[in-house]
Amino acid sequence: MYIGATNSSGLHHLVWEIVDNGVDEAVNGYGSKITVTIHKDGSLSVEDEGRGIPVDWHKESNMPAIQLIFSTLHSGGKFNSKAYSTSAGLHGVGATVTNALSEWIDITVFRDGKVYHIRFENGGNLKVPLEVVGKTNKHGTLIRFKPDKAVFSTVDFKWETIYNHLQEEAFLLKKIRFILKDERSNQVHEFYYEKGLSEYVAALTQNKEAIGEILSFDDPSSEIKIDVAMVWCSKVYDESILSYANSVRTSDGGTHESGLRAGLNRAVNDWAIQNKVFKENQKLEGADIREGLTAIVAVKIPEDKALYESQTKAKLDSPEAYTAVNNFVYDQLIHYLAEHKEFALDLIHKCEASRDVRAAARKAKEQARGQKKATKIDAVISDKLAAAQSKDYKNNELFIVEGDSAGGSAKSGRDRMHQAILPLRGKPLNTFGVTMERMLQNVEFSTIIQTIGAGIGQNFDITEAKYGKIIIMTDADTDGAHIQILLLTFFYNYMKPLITNGMVYIACPPLYRIYKKSDPSHKFVYAWDEESLEEGKKKIGPGYGINRYKGLGEMNADQLANTTMDKKTRKLLRVHINDPLTVENKINVLMGNDASQRRDWIADNVSFTLEDSFIDEVKKEGKR
Ligand code: 0RA
């Protein structure tokens, strides 16, 4: 039997499987509301307003259909993939898997004026056979299950995880209402989007200044259903494109995404040429057209035509999607531009400006290569950066260190071959809502850009990065947390691929050193939190002493190297973006103008595990 991960992601997968079934009913026109409730006893329920799971007798298997659906994997196409064509198609097996991995599951069906109930226990054994338990005039299905704690490493349903998932579904499936209730905290949240993707784009760009309105086009009639929304924003120097195929996020893009790019390219260039906007025989490159663009493309393809590059469905491969999206976006956009001439001109001028900036950057780079003449920034770099000796860039690490004194210790404690140290003086600039020009005037950031050596924004080329890991190393206090957030905001705005490729890390210096008073330099352990402090005390035994490190500077070079930098012993947190909207929301709180909100957030959330940081999830090195 297929059992995915048994971690938190696998646990929540059970929820998505059950929610998908209700969504399928709603998408097919049966009901428009799905309610998810997290209960206090560790169970979760999903209620839909669909037709209700069939309860009629299934002759071949000699049991009610509902029992068959829940008890046998792949219980016949009749009840799963054929009946449901719209979602990912994975789920037909969902009900059975959820049953198999639950301590118990109660299914209540409201159908034909009656309330039916059936219950399974201990991984899918029938406990209470199907029976009529009452009368009703509603229709739908209520499934409540308690995941088996022997199977999962955690059985804690996370509000935020479910919130994000339901919100994403609600954006994609406009006009379906999702309600999330948490009886543990009495929180309730409702998601309902009348306009779908354009509201998603609005949420993603809520902190930004839009150029023109949000464009949204959809074509629900053709065989491949296409839904697109997009907007350009000023002071944004890269592109964000999200794509979905059959309601599943395709994080590696694919043919629908390249179709969008191609359609955009053709439409903008054709319109400009037709309207004689370009001076000479010019054309705009795709990257210039897409600078500042936030776009979402969602396609629905019949299952037999939905090809993916791999099992994980992260990249769509269907050639039909390329052609369909390309032509659709072209037609819609060229039509829109024709009707909004002022916007069209604004947009093209913006594209031309980014083309000029990119050309200038390229030229400067080529010149610098040719001349090898030291610039002012080069001088700063050679003064501050302790470079790594190796030219094996992938294995090199750049430590960005808070303060000159910790920088000094890091320089003497490092592995010179592969570790480079760049100390930061003071707080870096808050790059939120700041123009690129302003950011570039900041010495700290121009130094970081030059040191990494891969450009910024639309010019950023990850293959040119001189480091495989960028490690932010600050004191474990609120100032340090603030510096981390400022640096992460910069990387997020200007070098996003570093984050999406898992190359940005936070170093975790220990908070305590517990030693034997009688032999302090030989008998000691480090602790990173209160729990390991207690363990440390036990380990050292009677006669222990404690050093509390208030900052990196209180450690000498050896201690810093051993605890925080040495590959064999250190702890690193990898910065990872789970949900793009959560990041935007958190950046808004953290980096917007309201300094008091920011202080509150840091005070509430920074315990130096950063688990809940604005970059949604930060994971231990090595684990993905
Ligand atoms: C198979 C056939 C029909 C409905 C369903 C399954 C169904 C399954 C689930 C799972 C959760 N909620 C659900 N709602 C419906 C159609 C039965 C008919 O023709 O009436």
XYZ file of C-alpha atoms and ligand atoms in Angstrom:
644
model
C 0.000 0.000 0.000
C 1.225 3.476 -0.815
C 2.021 5.463 2.295
C 3.757 8.753 1.682
C 5.835 10.532 4.258
C 4.987 9.904 7.892
C 6.024 13.403 8.962
C 3.847 16.499 9.286
C 3.554 16.750 5.521
C 2.257 13.173 5.286
C -0.163 13.830 8.130
C -1.649 16.835 6.355
C -1.799 14.852 3.151
C -4.606 12.853 4.748
C -6.534 16.086 5.117
C -5.967 17.144 1.496
C -7.182 13.763 0.278
C -10.460 14.099 2.123
C -10.877 17.771 1.223
C -10.278 16.894 -2.451
C -13.257 14.578 -2.464
C -15.534 17.340 -1.247
C -13.963 19.788 -3.700
C -14.719 17.413 -6.551
C -18.362 17.395 -5.636
C -18.417 21.200 -5.439
C -16.569 21.617 -8.732
C -19.105 19.360 -10.385
C -21.868 21.579 -9.092
C -22.883 19.674 -5.962
C -22.601 22.036 -3.014
C -20.393 25.073 -2.614
C -19.149 24.899 0.957
C -16.493 22.768 2.624
C -15.891 22.919 6.334
C -12.741 21.638 7.982
C -12.710 21.347 11.764
C -9.728 20.531 13.935
C -11.090 18.886 17.086
C -9.652 18.852 20.586
C -9.331 15.072 20.696
C -6.743 15.025 17.902
C -9.240 14.221 15.178
C -10.188 16.312 12.171
C -13.397 16.445 10.204
C -14.317 17.540 6.699
C -17.905 18.223 5.755
C -19.140 18.857 2.229
C -22.533 19.556 0.660
C -22.165 17.058 -2.170
C -24.385 14.195 -3.186
C -23.192 12.055 -0.330
C -21.066 8.941 -0.727
C -23.153 6.185 -2.349
C -24.587 3.831 0.264
C -26.303 1.352 -2.052
C -25.452 -2.334 -2.020
C -22.524 -3.305 -4.205
C -23.381 -6.818 -5.376
C -19.998 -7.969 -6.650
C -18.317 -7.231 -3.350
C -21.292 -8.056 -1.182
C -21.072 -4.886 0.852
C -22.363 -1.299 0.710
C -20.544 0.912 -1.827
C -19.336 3.208 0.951
C -17.677 0.319 2.741
C -15.952 -0.700 -0.454
C -14.734 2.845 -1.099
C -13.170 3.056 2.328
C -11.799 -0.413 2.701
C -10.163 -1.491 -0.522
C -7.371 0.377 -2.169
C -8.175 1.342 -5.760
C -11.710 0.252 -5.202
C -12.693 0.231 -8.846
C -12.596 3.178 -11.226
C -16.317 3.613 -10.772
C -15.865 5.360 -7.482
C -12.705 7.262 -7.968
C -10.830 8.586 -10.954
C -13.669 8.340 -13.454
C -16.221 9.922 -11.226
C -13.745 12.681 -10.524
C -11.984 14.184 -13.477
C -11.085 17.605 -12.219
C -8.592 17.288 -9.381
C -5.171 15.807 -9.399
C -6.568 12.339 -9.815
C -4.436 11.084 -6.990
C -7.183 10.983 -4.494
C -9.521 8.129 -5.469
C -7.250 6.203 -3.157
C -7.431 8.962 -0.574
C -10.342 7.760 1.472
C -8.832 4.310 1.849
C -5.394 5.574 2.755
C -6.824 7.929 5.356
C -8.816 5.043 6.799
C -5.805 2.739 6.846
C -3.698 5.305 8.703
C -6.290 6.263 11.307
C -7.087 5.067 14.803
C -10.706 5.498 13.847
C -12.810 7.108 11.171
C -16.515 7.988 11.309
C -18.353 8.653 8.075
C -21.785 10.234 8.160
C -23.711 10.561 4.917
C -26.734 12.786 4.408
C -28.637 11.420 1.442
C -32.136 10.624 0.240
C -33.664 12.076 3.390
C -31.639 9.815 5.659
C -28.545 10.030 7.839
C -26.219 7.049 7.422
C -23.229 6.164 9.563
C -20.335 3.737 9.322
C -17.187 3.445 11.447
C -13.789 1.816 11.043
C -11.115 1.367 13.683
C -7.455 0.436 13.942
C -6.345 1.009 10.401
C -9.487 0.203 8.476
C -11.323 -2.593 10.288
C -15.070 -2.281 10.081
C -16.297 -1.473 13.591
C -19.872 -0.251 13.140
C -21.532 -1.436 9.898
C -23.503 0.978 7.769
C -26.803 1.884 9.404
C -29.451 4.562 9.184
C -29.212 6.744 12.274
C -31.704 9.483 11.507
C -33.610 11.646 9.082
C -32.427 14.776 7.322
C -33.275 17.116 4.517
C -29.680 17.987 3.717
C -27.201 16.173 1.542
C -23.479 15.793 1.877
C -20.751 13.867 3.648
C -19.060 14.337 7.004
C -15.817 12.463 7.536
C -14.071 12.597 10.891
C -10.837 10.735 11.509
C -8.095 10.475 14.083
C -4.670 9.782 12.596
C -2.728 6.884 14.055
C 0.077 8.129 16.280
C 1.936 4.871 15.750
C 2.261 5.774 12.056
C 3.070 9.472 12.107
C 5.995 11.209 13.756
C 3.563 14.002 14.624
C -0.240 14.001 14.825
C -0.513 17.702 15.503
C -2.686 19.359 12.850
C -1.263 22.779 12.094
C -3.638 25.696 11.726
C -1.260 27.588 9.469
C -0.626 24.641 7.152
C -4.321 23.951 6.690
C -5.091 27.669 6.442
C -2.587 28.094 3.606
C -3.850 25.055 1.755
C -7.508 26.013 1.975
C -6.766 29.584 0.984
C -4.871 28.389 -2.068
C -7.759 26.092 -3.037
C -10.230 28.941 -2.569
C -8.204 31.206 -4.860
C -8.047 28.509 -7.511
C -11.673 27.447 -7.220
C -13.497 30.732 -7.082
C -16.965 30.832 -5.557
C -16.441 27.815 -3.346
C -16.540 28.613 0.348
C -13.989 27.038 2.665
C -14.372 27.281 6.400
C -11.612 26.355 8.805
C -12.423 25.903 12.495
C -10.000 25.069 15.258
C -11.739 23.939 18.428
C -8.421 23.944 20.297
C -8.110 27.724 20.023
C -11.645 28.684 18.973
C -10.330 30.240 15.775
C -12.519 30.310 12.697
C -11.609 31.530 9.242
C -13.625 31.642 6.052
C -12.198 31.785 2.545
C -14.373 32.815 -0.331
C -13.108 34.452 -3.501
C -15.558 35.682 -6.059
C -12.845 36.467 -8.602
C -10.264 33.816 -7.821
C -6.818 34.286 -9.319
C -6.992 38.056 -9.628
C -7.587 38.198 -5.876
C -4.627 35.863 -5.402
C -2.430 38.220 -7.427
C -3.817 41.165 -5.436
C -2.843 39.419 -2.192
C 0.640 38.618 -3.471
C 1.241 42.228 -4.459
C -0.603 43.894 -1.602
C 2.491 45.815 -0.479
C 3.501 46.933 -3.912
C 2.734 49.730 -6.255
C 0.947 48.357 -9.308
C 1.406 49.663 -12.824
C -2.079 49.536 -14.238
C -4.730 47.128 -13.034
C -4.627 43.402 -12.448
C -5.296 41.694 -15.756
C -7.248 38.487 -15.629
C -8.345 36.265 -18.436
C -10.056 32.939 -18.358
C -11.333 30.494 -20.882
C -13.504 27.889 -19.202
C -15.010 26.615 -22.439
C -12.171 24.966 -24.327
C -10.817 21.483 -23.702
C -7.891 22.900 -21.777
C -9.337 25.395 -19.331
C -7.065 28.349 -18.752
C -7.155 30.878 -15.952
C -4.544 33.651 -15.886
C -4.050 36.740 -13.733
C -1.131 39.149 -13.739
C 0.101 42.556 -12.751
C 3.297 44.549 -13.088
C 4.644 46.459 -10.095
C 7.244 49.143 -9.729
C 10.273 48.677 -7.451
C 10.160 44.951 -8.104
C 13.188 43.739 -10.007
C 12.416 40.132 -10.692
C 9.441 38.048 -11.796
C 7.170 35.744 -9.783
C 5.174 33.249 -11.755
C 3.080 30.604 -10.028
C 1.553 27.808 -12.028
C -0.994 25.072 -11.416
C -2.139 22.075 -13.388
C -5.409 20.471 -12.342
C -5.296 22.386 -9.052
C -1.864 21.098 -8.119
C 0.966 23.575 -7.863
C 3.647 22.901 -10.469
C 6.623 24.336 -8.628
C 9.034 23.626 -11.480
C 6.709 25.170 -14.039
C 6.458 23.451 -17.396
C 4.636 23.922 -20.668
C 1.799 26.090 -19.316
C 4.353 28.469 -17.808
C 6.471 28.639 -20.942
C 3.285 29.151 -22.946
C 2.509 32.163 -20.756
C 6.001 33.582 -21.282
C 5.813 33.066 -25.033
C 2.370 34.646 -25.315
C 3.464 37.662 -23.255
C 6.560 38.106 -25.374
C 4.737 38.020 -28.642
C 1.893 40.253 -27.532
C 4.042 43.030 -26.095
C 6.526 43.032 -28.973
C 3.862 42.775 -31.669
C 1.825 45.581 -30.160
C 4.899 47.817 -29.871
C 5.933 47.128 -33.458
C 2.423 47.580 -34.826
C 2.162 50.882 -32.995
C 5.659 51.997 -33.988
C 6.786 52.457 -30.399
C 10.320 51.181 -30.923
C 12.894 53.500 -32.362
C 14.845 51.195 -34.634
C 14.558 47.559 -35.436
C 14.309 46.793 -31.749
C 12.636 44.033 -29.812
C 12.248 43.448 -26.110
C 13.649 40.358 -24.457
C 11.373 38.224 -22.303
C 13.300 38.985 -19.126
C 12.786 42.721 -19.659
C 9.093 42.259 -20.296
C 8.715 40.180 -17.135
C 10.616 42.426 -14.739
C 8.237 43.340 -11.921
C 5.615 40.845 -13.092
C 3.545 38.733 -10.718
C 1.488 36.180 -12.629
C -0.473 33.026 -11.999
C -1.493 30.552 -14.627
C -3.783 27.637 -13.820
C -4.808 25.061 -16.376
C -7.238 22.180 -16.211
C -6.352 19.417 -18.616
C -8.202 16.134 -19.114
C -6.311 13.484 -17.145
C -5.253 11.544 -20.223
C -3.496 14.603 -21.625
C -1.912 15.744 -18.383
C 1.713 14.663 -18.705
C 4.280 15.409 -16.061
C 8.014 15.211 -16.040
C 8.007 13.057 -12.928
C 5.831 11.300 -10.359
C 5.799 14.341 -8.101
C 3.879 16.356 -10.743
C 6.124 19.361 -10.164
C 6.542 20.086 -13.877
C 3.912 19.917 -16.587
C 5.010 18.357 -19.858
C 1.876 18.446 -22.038
C 2.649 20.145 -25.380
C -1.046 21.048 -25.780
C -0.771 23.281 -22.719
C 2.048 25.278 -24.295
C 0.120 25.982 -27.460
C -3.170 26.684 -25.727
C -1.752 29.107 -23.137
C 0.575 30.800 -25.603
C -2.236 31.548 -28.055
C -4.765 32.431 -25.389
C -2.498 34.881 -23.578
C -1.421 36.425 -26.877
C -4.969 36.985 -28.059
C -6.226 38.342 -24.756
C -3.271 40.589 -24.080
C -2.964 42.102 -27.538
C -6.658 42.862 -27.352
C -6.268 44.419 -23.913
C -3.306 46.541 -24.996
C -5.236 47.778 -28.009
C -7.996 48.960 -25.717
C -5.688 50.433 -23.073
C -3.167 52.383 -25.053
C -1.914 54.484 -22.152
C -1.184 51.407 -20.078
C 0.457 49.731 -23.057
C 2.841 52.653 -23.487
C 3.629 52.782 -19.746
C 4.358 49.084 -19.778
C 6.606 49.231 -22.800
C 8.538 52.179 -21.402
C 9.058 50.257 -18.209
C 10.303 47.270 -20.215
C 12.664 49.505 -22.148
C 14.000 50.941 -18.910
C 14.761 47.494 -17.543
C 16.355 46.533 -20.852
C 18.660 49.555 -20.579
C 19.583 48.783 -16.972
C 20.354 45.189 -17.877
C 22.421 46.222 -20.857
C 24.388 48.668 -18.724
C 24.995 46.012 -16.072
C 26.211 43.566 -18.705
C 28.520 46.143 -20.188
C 29.954 47.109 -16.813
C 30.628 43.463 -16.083
C 32.391 42.864 -19.384
C 34.483 45.976 -18.879
C 35.420 44.960 -15.373
C 36.489 41.574 -16.716
C 38.570 43.150 -19.452
C 40.245 45.845 -17.417
C 40.709 44.146 -14.092
C 40.780 47.672 -12.725
C 40.032 47.859 -9.045
C 36.850 49.785 -8.263
C 35.867 51.423 -5.004
C 33.736 48.403 -4.143
C 36.618 46.049 -4.948
C 38.713 47.958 -2.435
C 36.015 47.613 0.220
C 35.742 43.918 -0.521
C 39.433 43.194 -0.348
C 39.470 45.117 2.904
C 36.536 43.314 4.528
C 36.142 39.922 2.911
C 38.294 37.024 3.997
C 37.967 34.981 0.808
C 38.012 31.204 0.521
C 41.038 29.696 -1.170
C 39.230 27.029 -3.138
C 37.789 27.782 -6.558
C 35.338 24.923 -6.120
C 32.494 27.393 -5.720
C 29.731 24.877 -5.002
C 31.516 23.770 -1.868
C 32.389 27.249 -0.693
C 30.476 28.996 2.052
C 30.008 32.684 2.648
C 29.436 33.660 6.276
C 27.817 37.060 6.636
C 28.653 37.931 10.209
C 27.186 40.506 12.573
C 29.891 42.856 13.757
C 33.624 43.203 13.291
C 34.629 41.454 16.492
C 32.704 38.248 15.739
C 33.976 38.655 12.191
C 37.500 38.569 13.562
C 36.906 35.356 15.520
C 35.220 33.821 12.490
C 38.177 34.725 10.306
C 40.649 32.972 12.573
C 38.429 29.992 13.313
C 37.263 29.230 9.782
C 38.232 26.544 7.317
C 40.254 28.766 4.986
C 39.868 26.470 2.066
C 36.083 26.638 1.813
C 34.806 29.313 4.182
C 34.762 33.037 3.462
C 33.877 35.664 6.058
C 32.182 38.972 5.405
C 31.608 41.028 8.556
C 28.750 43.525 8.558
C 29.019 46.829 10.322
C 25.744 47.812 11.965
C 22.266 47.191 10.654
C 21.861 46.665 6.931
C 19.436 48.878 4.999
C 15.772 47.900 5.022
C 15.259 47.210 1.308
C 11.499 46.890 1.595
C 9.863 49.323 -0.820
C 13.198 50.868 -1.745
C 14.310 51.396 -5.346
C 17.161 49.373 -6.746
C 19.195 52.548 -7.147
C 18.878 53.364 -3.467
C 19.736 49.803 -2.478
C 22.847 49.872 -4.663
C 24.104 52.979 -2.898
C 24.286 50.975 0.301
C 27.851 49.803 0.801
C 26.921 46.655 2.741
C 24.614 45.407 -0.005
C 26.803 46.357 -2.932
C 29.570 44.446 -1.157
C 27.356 41.384 -0.745
C 26.261 41.543 -4.409
C 29.838 41.835 -5.612
C 31.008 39.071 -3.291
C 28.375 36.599 -4.439
C 29.084 37.631 -8.016
C 25.878 36.462 -9.688
C 24.046 39.761 -10.294
C 20.606 40.760 -8.986
C 16.946 40.795 -10.001
C 16.270 39.709 -13.574
C 20.044 39.681 -14.107
C 20.643 37.194 -11.340
C 22.304 34.056 -12.643
C 22.598 31.358 -10.017
C 25.189 29.423 -12.017
C 27.589 32.299 -11.422
C 27.267 32.297 -7.634
C 30.653 31.957 -5.993
C 29.213 30.139 -2.988
C 27.080 27.057 -2.531
C 25.899 28.234 0.880
C 25.257 31.736 2.161
C 25.201 31.561 5.944
C 23.887 34.406 8.065
C 25.589 34.415 11.456
C 24.271 36.830 14.071
C 23.944 37.063 17.826
C 21.036 35.102 19.248
C 19.120 38.191 20.333
C 16.505 40.555 18.900
C 19.091 42.710 17.141
C 20.505 39.602 15.542
C 17.037 38.480 14.523
C 16.421 41.887 13.014
C 19.620 41.677 10.994
C 18.599 38.225 9.765
C 15.252 39.567 8.627
C 16.819 42.546 6.853
C 19.251 40.261 5.032
C 16.531 37.756 4.152
C 14.367 40.575 2.800
C 17.240 41.607 0.574
C 17.846 38.050 -0.671
C 14.119 37.581 -1.188
C 13.824 40.774 -3.238
C 16.991 40.566 -5.275
C 18.344 37.009 -5.248
C 15.245 34.863 -4.755
C 16.725 31.815 -6.547
C 19.286 31.533 -3.748
C 16.384 30.924 -1.378
C 14.299 28.719 -3.659
C 17.366 26.595 -4.318
C 17.956 26.176 -0.590
C 21.284 27.996 -0.511
C 20.560 30.476 2.267
C 21.109 29.387 5.866
C 21.014 30.737 9.387
C 23.824 29.725 11.702
C 22.833 28.671 15.215
C 25.347 29.650 17.858
C 24.860 27.903 21.207
C 23.364 29.817 24.106
C 25.241 28.010 26.885
C 28.437 26.197 27.697
C 28.169 23.867 30.686
C 31.473 22.842 32.226
C 32.940 20.927 35.174
C 34.313 23.486 37.606
C 37.199 21.200 38.454
C 38.224 20.769 34.797
C 36.557 23.527 32.760
C 38.703 23.277 29.650
C 38.280 19.535 29.125
C 34.872 18.631 30.466
C 32.123 20.725 28.863
C 29.116 20.578 26.596
C 27.190 23.214 24.635
C 23.448 23.816 24.761
C 21.210 25.526 22.227
C 18.062 25.831 24.328
C 16.682 25.377 27.824
C 16.009 21.709 27.272
C 19.524 20.844 26.203
C 20.796 23.053 29.039
C 19.083 20.719 31.513
C 20.531 17.701 29.726
C 23.953 19.332 29.815
C 23.759 19.889 33.577
C 22.952 16.213 34.068
C 25.736 15.139 31.781
C 28.406 17.197 33.544
C 26.990 16.246 36.957
C 27.591 17.923 40.326
C 29.994 20.839 40.354
C 28.987 22.306 37.014
C 29.351 25.919 35.928
C 27.523 27.708 33.108
C 28.682 30.287 30.573
C 25.801 32.118 28.999
C 26.699 33.521 25.605
C 25.015 36.824 24.972
C 26.656 37.214 21.597
C 29.031 35.639 19.138
C 31.727 37.964 20.439
C 31.814 36.164 23.782
C 33.134 33.025 22.137
C 36.739 32.750 21.173
C 37.720 31.687 17.668
C 37.949 27.994 18.552
C 34.633 27.925 20.338
C 32.878 29.748 17.494
C 34.410 27.418 14.938
C 33.582 24.244 16.866
C 30.019 25.127 17.732
C 28.759 27.206 14.843
C 30.987 26.883 11.790
C 32.500 23.422 11.689
C 30.557 21.266 9.225
C 30.789 18.264 11.500
C 29.352 19.815 14.644
C 27.373 22.942 13.750
C 23.621 23.342 13.384
C 22.317 25.253 10.394
C 18.774 26.210 9.540
C 17.948 26.247 5.881
C 15.665 29.058 4.780
C 12.853 27.723 2.720
C 9.755 29.285 1.152
C 6.690 27.135 1.547
C 3.864 29.406 0.760
C 4.481 32.551 -1.283
C 1.521 34.394 0.179
C 2.592 33.776 3.762
C 5.964 35.255 2.939
C 4.390 38.366 1.448
C 2.123 38.759 4.474
C 4.965 38.366 6.904
C 7.217 40.716 5.013
C 4.441 43.258 5.205
C 4.313 42.965 8.968
C 8.057 42.827 9.367
C 9.266 45.326 6.861
C 6.396 47.737 6.352
C 6.408 51.122 7.929
C 4.967 50.100 11.237
C 8.009 49.698 13.444
C 5.965 48.832 16.531
C 4.361 45.888 14.743
C 7.813 44.749 13.782
C 9.109 44.942 17.342
C 6.089 43.019 18.607
C 6.550 40.357 15.990
C 10.203 39.875 16.736
C 9.531 39.751 20.463
C 6.741 37.197 19.951
C 8.328 34.987 17.377
C 12.039 35.017 17.660
C 13.201 32.364 20.044
C 16.035 31.627 17.685
C 14.592 28.480 16.328
C 13.128 30.656 13.583
C 10.619 27.893 12.883
C 7.960 30.506 12.465
C 10.014 33.097 10.686
C 8.675 35.126 7.785
C 10.365 32.793 5.428
C 7.846 30.164 6.119
C 9.787 27.218 7.208
C 13.377 26.809 8.081
C 14.749 23.333 8.084
C 17.745 21.596 9.500
C 20.659 21.286 7.163
C 20.609 18.138 5.100
C 16.914 17.485 5.417
C 14.699 18.689 2.612
C -18.871 8.325 -5.822
C -20.032 8.614 -6.524
C -20.805 9.706 -6.142
C -20.393 10.522 -5.101
C -19.233 10.227 -4.408
C -18.470 9.141 -4.776
C -18.815 11.094 -3.291
C -17.652 10.819 -2.572
C -17.283 11.651 -1.526
C -16.246 11.685 -0.627
C -16.446 12.761 0.208
N -17.561 13.398 -0.152
C -18.107 12.735 -1.209
N -19.220 13.006 -1.896
C -19.566 12.201 -2.914
C -22.058 10.039 -6.890
C -23.223 9.318 -6.297
C -24.496 9.654 -6.990
O -24.607 9.385 -8.181
O -25.366 10.207 -6.342
